[in-house]
PDB file of C-alpha atoms in Angstrom:
ATOM      1  CA  MET A   1       4.078   1.009  21.972  1.00 86.00           C
ATOM      2  CA  TYR A   2       6.706   2.703  20.206  1.00 91.00           C
ATOM      3  CA  THR A   3       7.002   7.054  20.030  1.00 94.00           C
ATOM      4  CA  SER A   4       7.994   9.464  17.900  1.00 96.00           C
ATOM      5  CA  GLU A   5       8.077  12.914  18.563  1.00 97.00           C
ATOM      6  CA  CYS A   6       8.890  15.969  15.911  1.00 97.00           C
ATOM      7  CA  GLN A   7       8.965  19.468  16.267  1.00 98.00           C
ATOM      8  CA  LEU A   8       6.992  22.324  15.099  1.00 97.00           C
ATOM      9  CA  GLU A   9       6.769  25.990  14.090  1.00 97.00           C
ATOM     10  CA  VAL A  10       3.305  28.036  14.151  1.00 97.00           C
ATOM     11  CA  ARG A  11       3.475  29.734  10.637  1.00 95.00           C
ATOM     12  CA  TYR A  12       1.125  33.247   9.753  1.00 93.00           C
ATOM     13  CA  TYR A  13      -0.450  31.498   7.269  1.00 94.00           C
ATOM     14  CA  GLU A  14      -2.036  28.979   9.679  1.00 95.00           C
ATOM     15  CA  CYS A  15      -3.462  31.095  11.910  1.00 95.00           C
ATOM     16  CA  ASP A  16      -6.617  33.375  12.087  1.00 92.00           C
ATOM     17  CA  GLN A  17      -6.898  37.157  12.473  1.00 90.00           C
ATOM     18  CA  MET A  18      -6.515  36.366  16.276  1.00 90.00           C
ATOM     19  CA  GLY A  19      -3.018  34.940  16.038  1.00 91.00           C
ATOM     20  CA  ILE A  20      -4.418  32.000  16.450  1.00 95.00           C
ATOM     21  CA  VAL A  21      -3.984  28.460  14.887  1.00 97.00           C
ATOM     22  CA  HIS A  22      -6.803  27.033  12.619  1.00 96.00           C
ATOM     23  CA  HIS A  23      -8.373  23.907  13.740  1.00 95.00           C
ATOM     24  CA  SER A  24      -7.878  22.403  10.488  1.00 95.00           C
ATOM     25  CA  ASN A  25      -4.373  23.154  10.698  1.00 97.00           C
ATOM     26  CA  TYR A  26      -4.062  20.033  13.002  1.00 97.00           C
ATOM     27  CA  VAL A  27      -5.175  17.227  10.824  1.00 97.00           C
ATOM     28  CA  ARG A  28      -1.443  18.674   8.923  1.00 97.00           C
ATOM     29  CA  PHE A  29       0.153  18.434  11.919  1.00 98.00           C
ATOM     30  CA  PHE A  30      -0.673  14.720  13.459  1.00 98.00           C
ATOM     31  CA  GLU A  31      -0.041  14.113   9.915  1.00 97.00           C
ATOM     32  CA  CYS A  32       3.066  14.988  10.411  1.00 97.00           C
ATOM     33  CA  GLY A  33       4.297  13.410  13.750  1.00 97.00           C
ATOM     34  CA  ARG A  34       2.825   9.868  11.548  1.00 96.00           C
ATOM     35  CA  ASP A  35       5.428  10.320   8.269  1.00 95.00           C
ATOM     36  CA  GLN A  36       8.203  11.695  10.764  1.00 96.00           C
ATOM     37  CA  MET A  37       7.839   7.539  13.060  1.00 95.00           C
ATOM     38  CA  MET A  38       7.538   6.574   9.411  1.00 93.00           C
ATOM     39  CA  LYS A  39      11.011   7.637   8.745  1.00 95.00           C
ATOM     40  CA  GLU A  40      12.555   6.249  12.096  1.00 94.00           C
ATOM     41  CA  LEU A  41      10.627   3.117  11.474  1.00 92.00           C
ATOM     42  CA  GLY A  42      12.715   2.680   8.674  1.00 91.00           C
ATOM     43  CA  ILE A  43       9.598   2.542   6.057  1.00 90.00           C
ATOM     44  CA  PRO A  44       8.809   6.445   5.277  1.00 91.00           C
ATOM     45  CA  ILE A  45       5.612   6.869   3.240  1.00 88.00           C
ATOM     46  CA  GLU A  46       7.277   7.010  -0.592  1.00 89.00           C
ATOM     47  CA  LYS A  47       9.169   3.783  -0.086  1.00 89.00           C
ATOM     48  CA  MET A  48       5.703   2.311   0.646  1.00 89.00           C
ATOM     49  CA  GLU A  49       4.327   3.879  -2.602  1.00 89.00           C
ATOM     50  CA  GLU A  50       7.219   2.230  -4.111  1.00 90.00           C
ATOM     51  CA  GLU A  51       5.808  -0.884  -3.245  1.00 90.00           C
ATOM     52  CA  ASN A  52       2.221   0.213  -4.281  1.00 93.00           C
ATOM     53  CA  ILE A  53       1.415   0.612  -0.727  1.00 93.00           C
ATOM     54  CA  MET A  54      -1.874   3.151   0.212  1.00 93.00           C
ATOM     55  CA  PHE A  55      -2.206   5.087   3.168  1.00 92.00           C
ATOM     56  CA  PRO A  56      -6.433   6.102   3.872  1.00 94.00           C
ATOM     57  CA  VAL A  57      -6.891   7.789   6.708  1.00 96.00           C
ATOM     58  CA  VAL A  58      -9.589   5.470   7.877  1.00 96.00           C
ATOM     59  CA  SER A  59     -10.647   7.872  11.101  1.00 97.00           C
ATOM     60  CA  LEU A  60      -9.738  10.928  12.773  1.00 97.00           C
ATOM     61  CA  GLU A  61     -11.192  12.005  16.518  1.00 97.00           C
ATOM     62  CA  ILE A  62      -9.324  15.094  17.826  1.00 98.00           C
ATOM     63  CA  HIS A  63     -10.050  16.893  21.149  1.00 98.00           C
ATOM     64  CA  PHE A  64      -8.673  20.713  21.111  1.00 98.00           C
ATOM     65  CA  LYS A  65      -7.170  21.799  25.096  1.00 98.00           C
ATOM     66  CA  ILE A  66      -5.658  25.154  24.741  1.00 98.00           C
ATOM     67  CA  PRO A  67      -5.489  27.649  21.209  1.00 97.00           C
ATOM     68  CA  SER A  68      -2.214  27.665  19.590  1.00 97.00           C
ATOM     69  CA  ARG A  69      -0.826  30.155  18.236  1.00 96.00           C
ATOM     70  CA  MET A  70       1.362  32.580  16.123  1.00 92.00           C
ATOM     71  CA  GLY A  71       5.228  31.658  17.096  1.00 92.00           C
ATOM     72  CA  ASP A  72       4.491  28.986  19.246  1.00 97.00           C
ATOM     73  CA  THR A  73       6.933  25.252  19.166  1.00 98.00           C
ATOM     74  CA  LEU A  74       4.598  22.313  19.588  1.00 98.00           C
ATOM     75  CA  LYS A  75       5.922  19.469  20.189  1.00 98.00           C
ATOM     76  CA  VAL A  76       3.887  16.181  17.783  1.00 98.00           C
ATOM     77  CA  ALA A  77       3.956  13.301  20.040  1.00 98.00           C
ATOM     78  CA  THR A  78       3.285  10.488  17.617  1.00 97.00           C
ATOM     79  CA  THR A  79       2.373   7.130  19.456  1.00 96.00           C
ATOM     80  CA  LEU A  80       1.764   3.496  17.429  1.00 94.00           C
ATOM     81  CA  THR A  81      -0.510   1.483  19.553  1.00 88.00           C
ATOM     82  CA  LYS A  82      -0.640  -2.103  18.360  1.00 89.00           C
ATOM     83  CA  MET A  83       0.543  -4.058  15.850  1.00 91.00           C
ATOM     84  CA  PRO A  84      -1.017  -3.239  12.124  1.00 92.00           C
ATOM     85  CA  MET A  85      -2.713  -6.426  10.967  1.00 91.00           C
ATOM     86  CA  ALA A  86      -5.561  -4.941   8.349  1.00 91.00           C
ATOM     87  CA  LYS A  87      -5.050  -1.584   9.787  1.00 94.00           C
ATOM     88  CA  MET A  88      -2.649   0.961  12.570  1.00 94.00           C
ATOM     89  CA  LEU A  89      -4.357   2.628  14.917  1.00 95.00           C
ATOM     90  CA  PHE A  90      -2.085   5.987  15.861  1.00 96.00           C
ATOM     91  CA  ASP A  91      -1.831   8.287  19.432  1.00 97.00           C
ATOM     92  CA  GLN A  92      -1.334  11.901  18.564  1.00 98.00           C
ATOM     93  CA  ARG A  93      -1.151  15.020  21.051  1.00 98.00           C
ATOM     94  CA  ILE A  94       0.412  18.461  20.895  1.00 98.00           C
ATOM     95  CA  TYR A  95       2.077  20.323  23.176  1.00 98.00           C
ATOM     96  CA  ASN A  96       3.728  23.166  23.149  1.00 98.00           C
ATOM     97  CA  GLN A  97       7.030  25.099  24.401  1.00 98.00           C
ATOM     98  CA  LYS A  98       5.624  24.995  28.038  1.00 98.00           C
ATOM     99  CA  ASP A  99       5.141  21.655  27.926  1.00 98.00           C
ATOM    100  CA  GLU A 100       0.864  22.271  28.146  1.00 98.00           C
ATOM    101  CA  LEU A 101      -1.615  20.255  26.242  1.00 98.00           C
ATOM    102  CA  VAL A 102      -2.403  21.827  23.210  1.00 98.00           C
ATOM    103  CA  CYS A 103      -4.858  19.077  22.339  1.00 98.00           C
ATOM    104  CA  TYR A 104      -5.205  14.919  21.726  1.00 98.00           C
ATOM    105  CA  GLY A 105      -6.357  12.027  19.756  1.00 98.00           C
ATOM    106  CA  ASN A 106      -6.181   9.548  17.839  1.00 97.00           C
ATOM    107  CA  VAL A 107      -6.242   8.443  13.363  1.00 97.00           C
ATOM    108  CA  VAL A 108      -6.869   5.313  12.036  1.00 97.00           C
ATOM    109  CA  VAL A 109      -5.238   4.456   9.219  1.00 96.00           C
ATOM    110  CA  GLY A 110      -6.043   1.216   6.342  1.00 95.00           C
ATOM    111  CA  PHE A 111      -3.823   0.136   3.619  1.00 95.00           C
ATOM    112  CA  ILE A 112      -4.870  -0.196  -0.165  1.00 95.00           C
ATOM    113  CA  SER A 113      -3.172  -2.408  -3.603  1.00 94.00           C
ATOM    114  CA  ALA A 114      -2.524   1.077  -5.278  1.00 91.00           C
ATOM    115  CA  ASP A 115      -2.505  -1.310  -8.942  1.00 92.00           C
ATOM    116  CA  ARG A 116      -6.194  -2.763  -7.861  1.00 93.00           C
ATOM    117  CA  ARG A 117      -7.119  -0.639  -5.280  1.00 92.00           C
ATOM    118  CA  VAL A 118      -8.354  -2.464  -2.624  1.00 95.00           C
ATOM    119  CA  PRO A 119      -7.575  -2.873   0.526  1.00 94.00           C
ATOM    120  CA  ILE A 120      -4.784  -4.610   2.447  1.00 94.00           C
ATOM    121  CA  ARG A 121      -3.110  -6.830   5.018  1.00 94.00           C
ATOM    122  CA  ALA A 122       0.377  -4.329   6.393  1.00 93.00           C
ATOM    123  CA  PRO A 123       2.754  -5.198   4.098  1.00 92.00           C
ATOM    124  CA  ARG A 124       5.540  -7.445   5.853  1.00 91.00           C
ATOM    125  CA  SER A 125       7.474  -5.374   4.616  1.00 89.00           C
ATOM    126  CA  LEU A 126       6.034  -2.232   7.551  1.00 91.00           C
ATOM    127  CA  THR A 127       4.983  -4.914   9.875  1.00 92.00           C
ATOM    128  CA  GLU A 128       8.806  -6.701  10.178  1.00 91.00           C
ATOM    129  CA  LYS A 129       9.997  -3.591  10.807  1.00 89.00           C
ATOM    130  CA  ILE A 130       7.782  -2.619  13.742  1.00 91.00           C
ATOM    131  CA  ALA A 131       8.164  -6.235  15.306  1.00 89.00           C
ATOM    132  CA  GLU A 132      10.601  -5.793  18.057  1.00 87.00           C
ATOM    133  CA  TYR A 133       8.303  -3.648  19.731  1.00 87.00           C
ATOM    134  CA  PHE A 134       4.904  -5.129  19.463  1.00 84.00           C
ATOM    135  CA  PRO A 135       6.916  -8.922  20.793  1.00 72.00           C
ATOM    136  CA  GLU A 136       3.661  -9.611  22.282  1.00 71.00           C
ATOM    137  CA  ASP A 137       1.828  -9.875  19.594  1.00 63.00           C
ATOM    138  CA  VAL A 138       3.699 -11.650  16.971  1.00 50.00           C
ATOM    139  CA  LYS A 139       3.323 -14.726  16.344  1.00 47.00           C
TER     140      LYS A 139
END
């Protein structure tokens, strides 16, 4: 298992007239967390795209606990829960500056060949980089 964290400031345009973050922005916050994780693992999305790999979101689930507000600093904690094969499963949680749980959820991302537009297994360049975090899953 591997966990990554990133910090985000809530901006004015992400809020409604009451100063509360609109629910649609949490999808982007989750994506920022996954992007940060991939960079930390040494496999940024740009590198995967150069290898002709695309990462479509297959499913997304978010459970909201408390609202975020303009001016909050959010911590996005992203955990890769198991060794990817045909998909990657991310557990994601967002906390405010008081370390209160704002929301939690999971995102499933698949792998597609960019030129053939067909599903593929996790690329070796990706699995080799993260194998050390899942020794029980690596054969």
